[in-house]
Amino acid sequence: MGIDVGGQSTKIGVVTAEGEIIAQTVISSLQTELIDYINELTKAIKGLIAQTAEAGKVKGIGIGAPNGNYYKGTVEYAPNLKWSYDAEGKPTVVDLAALVKSFTSLPVTVTNDANAAAMGEMAYGVARGMKNFIMITLGTGVGSGIVVNGEVVYGHDGFAGELGHTIAVRDGRQCNCGLKGCLETYCSAMGVRRTAQKLLMASPDVKSPLRDIDMESISAKDVYDAAEKGDEVALDVFRTTGQILGRSLADFVKFSAPEAIVLFGGLAKAKKYFHDDLVAAMEENQLQIWKGRIKVLYSSLKDSDAAILGASALAW
Amino acid sequence: MGIDVGGQSTKIGVVTAEGEIIAQTVISSLQTELIDYINELTKAIKGLIAQTAEAGKVKGIGIGAPNGNYYKGTVEYAPNLKWSYDAEGKPTVVDLAALVKSFTSLPVTVTNDANAAAMGEMAYGVARGMKNFIMITLGTGVGSGIVVNGEVVYGHDGFAGELGHTIAVRDGRQCNCGLKGCLETYCSAMGVRRTAQKLLMASPDVKSPLRDIDMESISAKDVYDAAEKGDEVALDVFRTTGQILGRSLADFVKFSAPEAIVLFGGLAKAKKYFHDDLVAAMEENQLQIWKGRIKVLYSSLKDSDAAILGASALAW
């Protein structure tokens, strides 16, 4: 089974060795008590196994979760998972693998959601057959999964691949993590909103359908919809996003010399509006040996499928 | 045997399985004709084997060279090796492994010099027992060798680990590679010279023994000597160097979550003048999960020994 733990919902799928999702279900992730979440999760797992008559055939469970630690099977200090908060209202460490194992009697492995997506892409998606690539997930934030020699890089402590918090702009935008100028403050759904706000304020005379929306509640989807209508402000937002992402990607290549960068997540759907600027910025900031040689690919799997498939690959 | 190919000289050593260098010699690297270099090199190899009466016991040769490619056994476009230039006076591709193998009948492996140093440090130095660390070589330029899961990262094409060319300062100093603001334009011997020139010009009223030296010919060694005398300009140069290196290291950690960063090379000898600022900048730019957790170590091996030992480890 592959399980994709998101901030809003948790998706659970039974996956065959060939990578076919033969049954799936969804539960909420919004519980504020850990016991309530684990209760619903384990019941859903058992229900799904019973429903597909695959009991006994399910060999293990792989879970992709924000701040998931592969070595420890934990979810650590995940601000978006309320059930991981302690009595004082702060995110803490949850032994997710141990808990799920206790109530299902199946082997359980945990990794972070971007690593799970990378595994899904490697096993069943555009990175099939690749030994070296970097997965960048462009969602509410920016996550990453790095594959070297066919293996996900976990690092010394299991937390490798926090490329969303490398500094894209020195002394730039304030990030939730406490640092300034992190890539995710520019190249995530949140980042797109902030860039839109900035460009709207910088050009008060330029007309835009985005001005009909309350500034604080503009979403990346609103910017996408405006771009679809040909709005120059929205188009400029995506161009800027592509430029900043492209030059950061150039630096990532200098680390692990991947065959490809694979982009994934909600924001990747706007690729037609940022791809050209991304590639131009990446090439401009690239060393000669890699100019024109690093592919920029987009996930071909449905968002939820990639995460479930990747998590299940982890279980295999 | 381990061979360390440098821009000035090539060091060759016979190394036992225990990591003892039982014989070594040095030849020049300044030949302008490839055949002359290979001739001297292979004669030195054979002479060393004969001299140590280890003929038949030498199992293979590992070579660390600038722009060495592990997969292909080549040295590619190395500006500092004149014998690698083509008839038009441009650096080209030299099949170093194939050539040395042809004339010695021994198996030959090539990697870049920073990777060789990382292997030496892992086998015999401060990184012994570590599975995840990043080696940064602070010499004329800045090189890097990245170790993940006990293996050097080579990437898709064999060129992984060009961290000296990640952008430390956006639109910063012009680098030889064509990009602007590369880490090596600040945190190498060249970078120290440029920072010294800049600070001297920015504060014409501040006295400094460095003013007795022609601006263009100031070396990192001169700055070190001035720092030894307590010169404020020189001390400021090293503080600045440490700050820029520290914040770049913080970003490198976000990639592979290493247990330690190992610093190596001529500039590392000035550690007492930059270490505190380096660590402060690294911590200030670090994510909470890694604050205070990543060791910054300095190579304990002699410069030439680390490279010879590392290259020999590659042969093993």
XYZ file of C-alpha atoms in Angstrom:
632
model
C 0.000 0.000 0.000
C 1.047 3.543 -0.663
C -0.134 6.380 1.567
C 0.172 10.063 0.758
C -0.231 12.239 3.846
C -1.120 15.814 2.904
C -2.090 18.768 5.041
C -5.753 18.517 4.007
C -6.275 14.849 3.239
C -4.586 11.465 3.310
C -4.812 9.232 0.252
C -4.441 5.494 0.564
C -4.021 3.068 -2.310
C -3.461 -0.631 -2.860
C -0.791 -0.978 -5.541
C 0.236 -4.072 -7.472
C 3.852 -4.969 -8.210
C 3.249 -3.607 -11.724
C 2.311 -0.201 -10.317
C -1.432 -0.381 -10.810
C -3.577 1.269 -8.143
C -6.369 -1.297 -7.779
C -8.233 0.421 -4.952
C -8.009 3.726 -3.158
C -9.686 5.843 -0.546
C -9.266 9.224 1.130
C -9.573 10.386 4.723
C -9.229 13.837 6.256
C -5.878 14.924 7.735
C -7.448 17.721 9.767
C -7.903 15.864 13.071
C -6.403 17.730 16.002
C -5.899 14.623 18.150
C -3.293 12.073 17.132
C -5.430 9.142 18.328
C -8.318 10.261 16.106
C -6.092 10.452 13.045
C -4.464 7.069 13.673
C -7.865 5.531 14.357
C -9.318 6.726 11.048
C -6.146 5.883 9.147
C -5.827 2.300 10.373
C -9.539 1.658 9.851
C -9.270 2.949 6.296
C -6.250 0.725 5.666
C -8.036 -2.352 6.980
C -11.236 -1.508 5.141
C -9.367 -1.133 1.879
C -7.585 -4.443 2.305
C -10.859 -6.216 3.099
C -12.684 -4.500 0.248
C -10.125 -5.551 -2.366
C -9.861 -9.057 -0.947
C -6.125 -8.586 -0.924
C -5.694 -9.435 2.754
C -2.541 -11.473 3.126
C -1.279 -10.265 -0.198
C -0.430 -6.772 1.070
C 3.251 -7.041 1.920
C 3.866 -3.675 3.465
C 2.959 -0.019 3.724
C 4.932 2.956 2.459
C 4.018 6.430 3.688
C 5.019 9.769 2.206
C 4.470 12.604 4.672
C 5.664 16.188 5.176
C 8.877 16.111 7.285
C 8.854 12.319 7.158
C 12.133 10.765 8.276
C 13.160 7.614 6.455
C 15.635 6.441 9.098
C 13.370 6.875 12.091
C 9.914 6.322 10.624
C 8.859 9.591 12.214
C 7.090 12.764 11.170
C 9.048 15.579 12.794
C 7.867 19.120 13.521
C 5.408 19.314 10.616
C 3.620 22.669 10.930
C 0.816 21.625 8.549
C -0.266 18.493 10.453
C -2.331 19.562 13.474
C -2.473 16.039 14.907
C 1.329 16.165 15.250
C 1.126 19.045 17.754
C 1.968 18.578 21.416
C -0.104 19.734 24.423
C 1.470 23.183 24.193
C 0.313 23.599 20.606
C 3.679 23.072 18.949
C 4.537 20.556 16.216
C 6.436 17.650 17.686
C 7.744 14.203 16.734
C 5.218 11.478 15.889
C 6.324 7.829 15.563
C 4.073 7.314 12.565
C 5.647 4.055 11.316
C 5.517 2.474 14.775
C 1.891 3.487 15.311
C 0.618 2.234 11.954
C 2.601 -0.975 12.359
C 1.132 -1.538 15.840
C -2.427 -1.426 14.566
C -2.030 -3.174 11.193
C 0.744 -5.717 11.882
C 2.330 -4.789 8.545
C 5.861 -3.475 7.949
C 5.726 0.304 7.550
C 8.257 2.701 6.023
C 8.045 6.495 6.040
C 9.709 9.144 3.883
C 8.984 12.736 3.066
C 6.411 13.482 0.404
C 8.892 14.816 -2.168
C 11.070 11.711 -1.814
C 7.992 9.548 -2.299
C 7.111 11.495 -5.444
C 10.687 10.990 -6.718
C 10.381 7.246 -6.158
C 7.039 7.197 -7.950
C 8.501 9.071 -10.886
C 11.509 6.715 -11.004
C 9.420 3.562 -10.816
C 6.470 4.559 -12.994
C 6.895 8.070 -14.435
C 9.107 10.260 -16.622
C 12.247 9.341 -14.646
C 11.902 5.643 -15.429
C 15.354 4.187 -16.050
C 17.144 7.278 -14.726
C 19.804 6.857 -12.065
C 20.397 10.546 -11.368
C 17.689 13.189 -11.243
C 16.254 15.869 -8.987
C 12.539 16.057 -8.262
C 11.195 19.472 -7.334
C 7.651 19.627 -5.991
C 5.987 22.975 -6.563
C 3.022 23.045 -4.222
C 2.052 25.291 -1.311
C 5.781 25.155 -0.592
C 8.736 23.760 -2.540
C 9.978 20.261 -1.740
C 12.691 18.139 -3.296
C 13.781 14.552 -3.694
C 17.288 13.885 -4.968
C 18.179 10.621 -6.668
C 21.848 9.666 -6.991
C 22.906 6.340 -8.493
C 19.311 5.111 -8.456
C 18.834 5.795 -4.745
C 17.007 8.596 -2.946
C 19.509 10.699 -0.957
C 18.526 10.707 2.731
C 21.762 12.058 4.187
C 23.187 11.531 7.631
C 19.952 12.212 9.483
C 17.252 11.342 6.944
C 16.378 14.968 6.139
C 18.348 15.534 2.921
C 16.676 17.432 0.102
C 15.440 20.714 1.553
C 16.151 22.615 -1.643
C 13.027 24.730 -1.128
C 14.963 26.443 1.651
C 18.157 27.165 -0.252
C 18.535 30.917 -0.600
C 17.269 32.139 -3.972
C 17.468 35.831 -3.091
C 19.930 36.908 -0.398
C 18.041 38.899 2.295
C 14.864 38.337 0.314
C 11.328 37.452 1.405
C 10.670 36.231 4.933
C 10.039 32.460 4.970
C 7.993 30.472 7.501
C 11.177 28.579 8.362
C 12.749 31.713 9.809
C 15.230 32.344 6.985
C 14.970 35.032 4.338
C 14.866 34.588 0.563
C 14.216 30.836 0.478
C 13.338 29.461 -2.960
C 9.886 28.524 -1.671
C 9.033 32.156 -0.901
C 9.209 32.771 -4.679
C 8.506 29.553 -6.555
C 5.561 27.974 -4.726
C 1.834 28.722 -4.796
C 2.504 31.083 -1.853
C 5.383 32.647 -3.759
C 3.244 33.260 -6.837
C 0.710 35.057 -4.646
C 3.437 37.251 -3.137
C 4.934 38.055 -6.540
C 1.451 38.961 -7.835
C 0.868 41.271 -4.865
C 4.241 42.896 -5.425
C 3.768 43.440 -9.160
C 0.220 44.763 -8.682
C 1.466 47.305 -6.160
C 4.465 48.250 -8.291
C 2.316 49.089 -11.306
C -0.895 50.703 -10.001
C -1.810 52.021 -13.473
C -1.732 48.677 -15.257
C -5.157 47.089 -15.608
C -5.564 43.496 -14.489
C -8.465 41.203 -13.605
C -6.462 40.430 -10.448
C -7.432 43.893 -9.157
C -10.996 42.611 -8.757
C -9.782 40.222 -6.067
C -8.953 41.235 -2.509
C -5.157 41.551 -2.456
C -4.718 39.283 0.563
C -6.764 36.443 -0.874
C -5.237 36.233 -4.366
C -4.313 32.603 -5.058
C -1.938 30.972 -7.535
C -5.079 29.681 -9.262
C -6.358 33.266 -9.650
C -3.046 34.242 -11.244
C -3.267 31.235 -13.564
C -6.833 32.143 -14.569
C -5.750 35.730 -15.270
C -2.838 34.472 -17.383
C -5.308 32.364 -19.370
C -7.093 35.625 -20.200
C -3.816 37.122 -21.403
C -3.356 39.406 -18.381
C 0.115 40.979 -18.578
C 0.571 41.174 -14.796
C -0.197 37.471 -14.375
C 2.082 36.541 -17.272
C 4.831 38.612 -15.701
C 4.327 36.793 -12.370
C 4.975 33.418 -14.022
C 7.941 34.749 -16.009
C 9.523 36.027 -12.789
C 8.790 32.703 -11.081
C 10.445 30.813 -13.924
C 13.522 33.034 -13.887
C 14.118 32.613 -10.163
C 13.508 28.864 -10.286
C 15.763 28.465 -13.342
C 18.785 30.095 -11.790
C 18.382 28.030 -8.611
C 18.111 24.855 -10.697
C 21.415 25.763 -12.376
C 23.068 25.648 -8.945
C 21.382 22.348 -8.034
C 22.874 20.778 -11.170
C 26.357 21.779 -9.955
C 25.801 19.576 -6.936
C 24.749 16.215 -8.326
C 24.997 16.517 -12.136
C 21.574 14.968 -12.753
C 20.310 13.705 -16.086
C 17.100 15.667 -15.567
C 15.155 17.933 -13.267
C 11.573 16.718 -12.843
C 8.958 19.274 -11.837
C 5.798 18.186 -10.104
C 2.881 19.677 -8.172
C 0.106 22.202 -8.612
C 2.260 25.035 -9.886
C 3.804 22.813 -12.585
C 0.400 22.970 -14.303
C 1.285 26.551 -15.303
C 4.375 25.311 -17.134
C 3.446 26.914 -20.438
C 3.703 30.303 -18.698
C 7.097 29.810 -17.022
C 8.955 27.035 -18.840
C 10.778 29.191 -21.415
C 11.979 31.707 -18.841
C 13.006 28.903 -16.494
C 15.138 27.215 -19.158
C 16.666 30.511 -20.297
C 17.670 31.431 -16.726
C 18.988 27.947 -16.050
C 21.143 27.967 -19.187
C 22.404 31.483 -18.524
C 23.628 30.407 -15.077
C 25.012 27.059 -16.161
C 28.612 25.896 -16.505
C 29.762 25.161 -20.054
C 29.894 21.383 -19.494
C 26.143 21.288 -18.782
C 24.789 23.944 -21.139
C 21.936 22.480 -23.153
C 22.408 19.061 -21.563
C 20.109 18.943 -18.535
C 16.515 18.005 -19.314
C 13.677 19.824 -17.581
C 10.739 17.411 -17.438
C 7.276 17.540 -15.976
C 5.658 14.710 -14.091
C 3.336 12.635 -16.227
C 1.579 11.074 -13.244
C -1.540 12.472 -11.627
C -0.522 14.315 -8.423
C -2.117 11.909 -6.003
C -1.089 8.868 -8.056
C 2.605 9.812 -8.058
C 2.642 10.117 -4.295
C 0.748 6.857 -3.706
C 2.858 4.987 -6.255
C 6.063 6.428 -4.830
C 5.094 5.543 -1.282
C 4.220 2.022 -2.420
C 7.596 1.738 -4.204
C 9.151 2.546 -0.834
C 7.213 -0.348 0.673
C 8.446 -2.736 -2.047
C 49.612 3.783 -6.611
C 48.025 7.141 -6.092
C 48.763 10.045 -8.419
C 47.881 13.676 -7.734
C 47.951 15.777 -10.892
C 48.292 19.455 -10.079
C 48.803 22.480 -12.292
C 52.457 22.823 -11.265
C 53.536 19.302 -10.385
C 52.371 15.694 -10.339
C 52.953 13.626 -7.205
C 53.131 9.860 -7.409
C 53.079 7.512 -4.442
C 53.109 3.782 -3.749
C 50.500 3.144 -1.051
C 49.964 -0.022 0.996
C 46.537 -1.424 1.775
C 46.904 0.147 5.230
C 47.334 3.611 3.714
C 51.032 4.028 4.191
C 52.919 5.869 1.457
C 56.065 3.756 1.183
C 57.645 5.635 -1.702
C 56.910 8.780 -3.627
C 58.260 11.054 -6.300
C 57.340 14.256 -8.088
C 57.478 15.343 -11.711
C 56.629 18.643 -13.355
C 53.144 19.169 -14.887
C 54.280 22.092 -17.011
C 55.020 20.205 -20.243
C 53.268 21.711 -23.238
C 53.253 18.490 -25.274
C 51.060 15.615 -24.165
C 53.628 13.002 -25.265
C 56.306 14.618 -23.084
C 54.056 14.574 -20.026
C 52.975 10.960 -20.520
C 56.582 9.931 -21.167
C 57.817 11.458 -17.901
C 54.819 10.212 -15.975
C 55.035 6.581 -17.075
C 58.820 6.522 -16.534
C 58.340 7.892 -13.028
C 55.698 5.245 -12.325
C 57.937 2.430 -13.525
C 60.967 3.816 -11.726
C 59.046 4.029 -8.469
C 57.809 0.457 -8.789
C 61.327 -0.827 -9.540
C 62.833 1.244 -6.724
C 60.461 -0.107 -4.088
C 60.748 -3.661 -5.364
C 56.977 -3.763 -5.418
C 56.687 -4.815 -9.051
C 53.878 -7.318 -9.361
C 52.418 -6.154 -6.074
C 51.073 -2.890 -7.455
C 47.474 -3.737 -8.266
C 46.362 -0.562 -9.959
C 46.695 3.172 -10.343
C 44.266 5.853 -9.173
C 44.661 9.376 -10.536
C 43.140 12.581 -9.151
C 43.265 15.383 -11.722
C 41.526 18.711 -12.345
C 38.382 18.081 -14.428
C 38.986 14.335 -14.175
C 35.996 12.252 -15.260
C 35.441 9.040 -13.325
C 33.200 7.410 -15.907
C 35.382 8.086 -18.936
C 38.870 8.132 -17.435
C 39.429 11.470 -19.148
C 40.666 14.914 -18.209
C 38.308 17.335 -19.938
C 38.935 20.982 -20.767
C 41.321 21.654 -17.885
C 42.585 25.240 -18.311
C 45.508 24.706 -15.894
C 47.063 21.732 -17.695
C 48.947 23.000 -20.758
C 49.623 19.492 -22.073
C 45.855 19.011 -22.400
C 45.605 21.804 -25.008
C 44.858 21.097 -28.648
C 46.728 22.455 -31.689
C 44.627 25.615 -31.573
C 45.718 26.327 -28.018
C 42.456 25.355 -26.329
C 42.002 22.830 -23.511
C 40.582 19.614 -24.891
C 39.823 16.035 -23.827
C 42.737 13.756 -22.888
C 42.217 10.001 -22.432
C 44.506 9.943 -19.418
C 43.446 6.526 -18.064
C 43.816 4.849 -21.466
C 47.256 6.392 -22.040
C 48.690 5.466 -18.650
C 47.236 1.974 -18.946
C 48.789 1.525 -22.394
C 52.280 2.225 -21.135
C 52.135 0.554 -17.692
C 49.796 -2.409 -18.291
C 48.064 -1.626 -14.983
C 44.372 -0.855 -14.441
C 43.920 2.928 -14.172
C 41.047 4.970 -12.706
C 40.677 8.740 -12.869
C 38.622 11.171 -10.810
C 38.784 14.881 -10.128
C 41.207 16.100 -7.480
C 38.539 17.119 -4.969
C 36.865 13.703 -5.210
C 40.241 12.064 -4.655
C 40.794 14.222 -1.590
C 37.344 13.224 -0.279
C 38.215 9.546 -0.716
C 41.528 10.074 1.069
C 39.773 11.802 3.948
C 37.163 9.029 4.143
C 39.727 6.212 4.052
C 42.479 7.727 6.190
C 41.522 11.186 7.518
C 38.975 13.074 9.630
C 36.037 11.618 7.690
C 36.956 8.043 8.579
C 33.776 6.089 9.267
C 31.535 8.815 7.844
C 28.979 7.888 5.201
C 27.822 11.415 4.376
C 30.069 14.442 4.163
C 31.073 17.226 1.819
C 34.699 17.971 1.074
C 35.509 21.522 0.041
C 38.984 22.203 -1.316
C 40.092 25.787 -0.857
C 43.028 26.252 -3.202
C 43.641 28.506 -6.201
C 39.979 27.766 -6.900
C 37.261 26.005 -4.910
C 36.596 22.317 -5.579
C 34.254 19.852 -3.955
C 33.733 16.158 -3.445
C 30.382 14.984 -2.135
C 30.000 11.673 -0.340
C 26.528 10.154 0.029
C 26.007 6.764 1.637
C 29.736 6.113 1.648
C 30.107 6.749 -2.093
C 31.471 9.731 -3.976
C 28.697 11.346 -6.028
C 29.659 11.376 -9.717
C 26.276 12.159 -11.212
C 24.947 11.292 -14.635
C 28.047 12.425 -16.524
C 30.834 12.071 -13.954
C 31.126 15.817 -13.262
C 29.083 16.170 -10.066
C 30.421 18.412 -7.323
C 31.131 21.786 -8.888
C 30.142 23.667 -5.746
C 32.898 26.226 -6.338
C 30.719 27.511 -9.169
C 27.446 27.798 -7.282
C 26.484 31.445 -7.050
C 27.534 32.968 -3.714
C 26.749 36.552 -4.705
C 24.161 37.135 -7.433
C 25.720 39.306 -10.184
C 28.945 39.320 -8.191
C 32.568 38.990 -9.276
C 33.421 37.753 -12.765
C 34.640 34.136 -12.686
C 36.983 32.428 -15.160
C 34.146 30.022 -15.947
C 32.078 32.810 -17.481
C 29.526 33.123 -14.682
C 29.355 35.903 -12.116
C 29.530 35.626 -8.329
C 30.767 32.018 -8.132
C 31.837 30.914 -4.657
C 35.396 30.489 -5.910
C 35.670 34.180 -6.816
C 35.394 34.885 -3.057
C 36.583 31.875 -1.073
C 39.740 30.730 -2.863
C 43.307 32.072 -2.826
C 42.272 34.182 -5.833
C 39.187 35.339 -3.972
C 41.199 36.382 -0.923
C 43.426 38.477 -3.180
C 40.406 40.168 -4.753
C 38.794 40.836 -1.376
C 42.061 42.320 -0.104
C 42.305 44.585 -3.153
C 38.724 45.687 -2.645
C 39.088 46.421 1.060
C 42.369 48.278 0.543
C 40.755 50.501 -2.053
C 37.633 51.012 0.045
C 39.622 52.298 3.036
C 42.545 54.334 1.691
C 43.217 55.897 5.108
C 43.668 52.649 7.000
C 47.298 51.614 7.393
C 48.259 48.096 6.386
C 51.497 46.284 5.567
C 49.650 45.093 2.449
C 50.058 48.610 1.040
C 53.782 47.918 0.687
C 52.965 45.264 -1.938
C 51.996 46.009 -5.517
C 48.197 45.730 -5.572
C 48.132 43.319 -8.519
C 50.602 40.885 -7.002
C 49.121 40.556 -3.504
C 48.767 36.850 -2.696
C 46.678 34.955 -0.159
C 49.971 34.225 1.588
C 50.674 37.971 1.877
C 47.249 38.483 3.440
C 47.906 35.620 5.851
C 51.284 37.113 6.817
C 49.655 40.495 7.413
C 46.966 38.868 9.569
C 49.735 37.242 11.608
C 50.996 40.757 12.350
C 47.500 41.757 13.491
C 46.695 43.844 10.410
C 43.029 44.863 10.536
C 42.552 44.859 6.768
C 43.905 41.323 6.470
C 41.791 40.128 9.395
C 38.748 41.693 7.748
C 39.545 39.870 4.492
C 39.438 36.502 6.258
C 36.282 37.405 8.207
C 34.530 38.300 4.941
C 35.793 35.084 3.340
C 34.438 33.053 6.253
C 31.041 34.752 6.135
C 30.543 34.123 2.430
C 31.735 30.526 2.679
C 29.560 29.884 5.754
C 26.318 30.957 4.160
C 27.059 28.885 1.047
C 27.824 25.856 3.223
C 24.412 26.282 4.890
C 22.806 25.792 1.472
C 24.989 22.778 0.656
C 23.764 21.099 3.849
C 20.165 21.489 2.619
C 21.067 19.306 -0.329
C 22.637 16.200 1.163
C 22.328 16.585 4.973
C 25.962 15.635 5.624
C 27.377 14.693 8.998
C 30.241 17.109 8.410
C 31.825 19.582 6.034
C 35.555 18.933 5.633
C 37.734 21.848 4.544
C 41.025 21.225 2.834
C 43.682 23.080 0.847
C 46.032 26.028 1.214
C 43.448 28.516 2.398
C 42.265 26.173 5.157
C 45.587 26.905 6.864
C 44.149 30.341 7.750
C 41.287 28.688 9.637
C 41.946 30.549 12.878
C 41.159 33.780 11.036
C 37.904 32.701 9.370
C 36.487 29.733 11.283
C 34.334 31.651 13.799
C 32.756 33.866 11.139
C 32.219 30.852 8.890
C 30.359 28.940 11.603
C 28.318 31.992 12.646
C 27.192 32.624 9.042
C 26.449 28.936 8.480
C 24.305 28.730 11.618
C 22.501 31.980 10.850
C 21.479 30.610 7.448
C 20.646 27.119 8.640
C 17.269 25.410 9.037
C 16.228 24.631 12.601
C 16.706 20.863 12.159
C 20.424 21.338 11.445
C 21.320 24.260 13.699
C 24.381 23.330 15.775
C 24.456 19.836 14.283
C 26.748 19.963 11.272
C 30.447 19.641 12.071
C 32.971 21.825 10.278
C 36.248 19.908 10.208
C 39.668 20.550 8.727
C 41.711 17.925 6.948
C 44.318 16.315 9.155
C 46.296 14.946 6.210
C 49.155 16.758 4.546
C 47.913 18.294 1.289
C 49.859 16.065 -1.052
C 49.280 12.986 1.116
C 45.491 13.369 1.080
C 45.421 13.517 -2.694
C 47.809 10.571 -3.165
C 45.994 8.496 -0.546
C 42.609 9.381 -2.027
C 43.713 8.523 -5.542
C 45.110 5.218 -4.255
C 41.825 4.499 -2.466
C 40.166 4.929 -5.846
C 42.531 2.301 -7.258
C 41.669 -0.134 -4.444
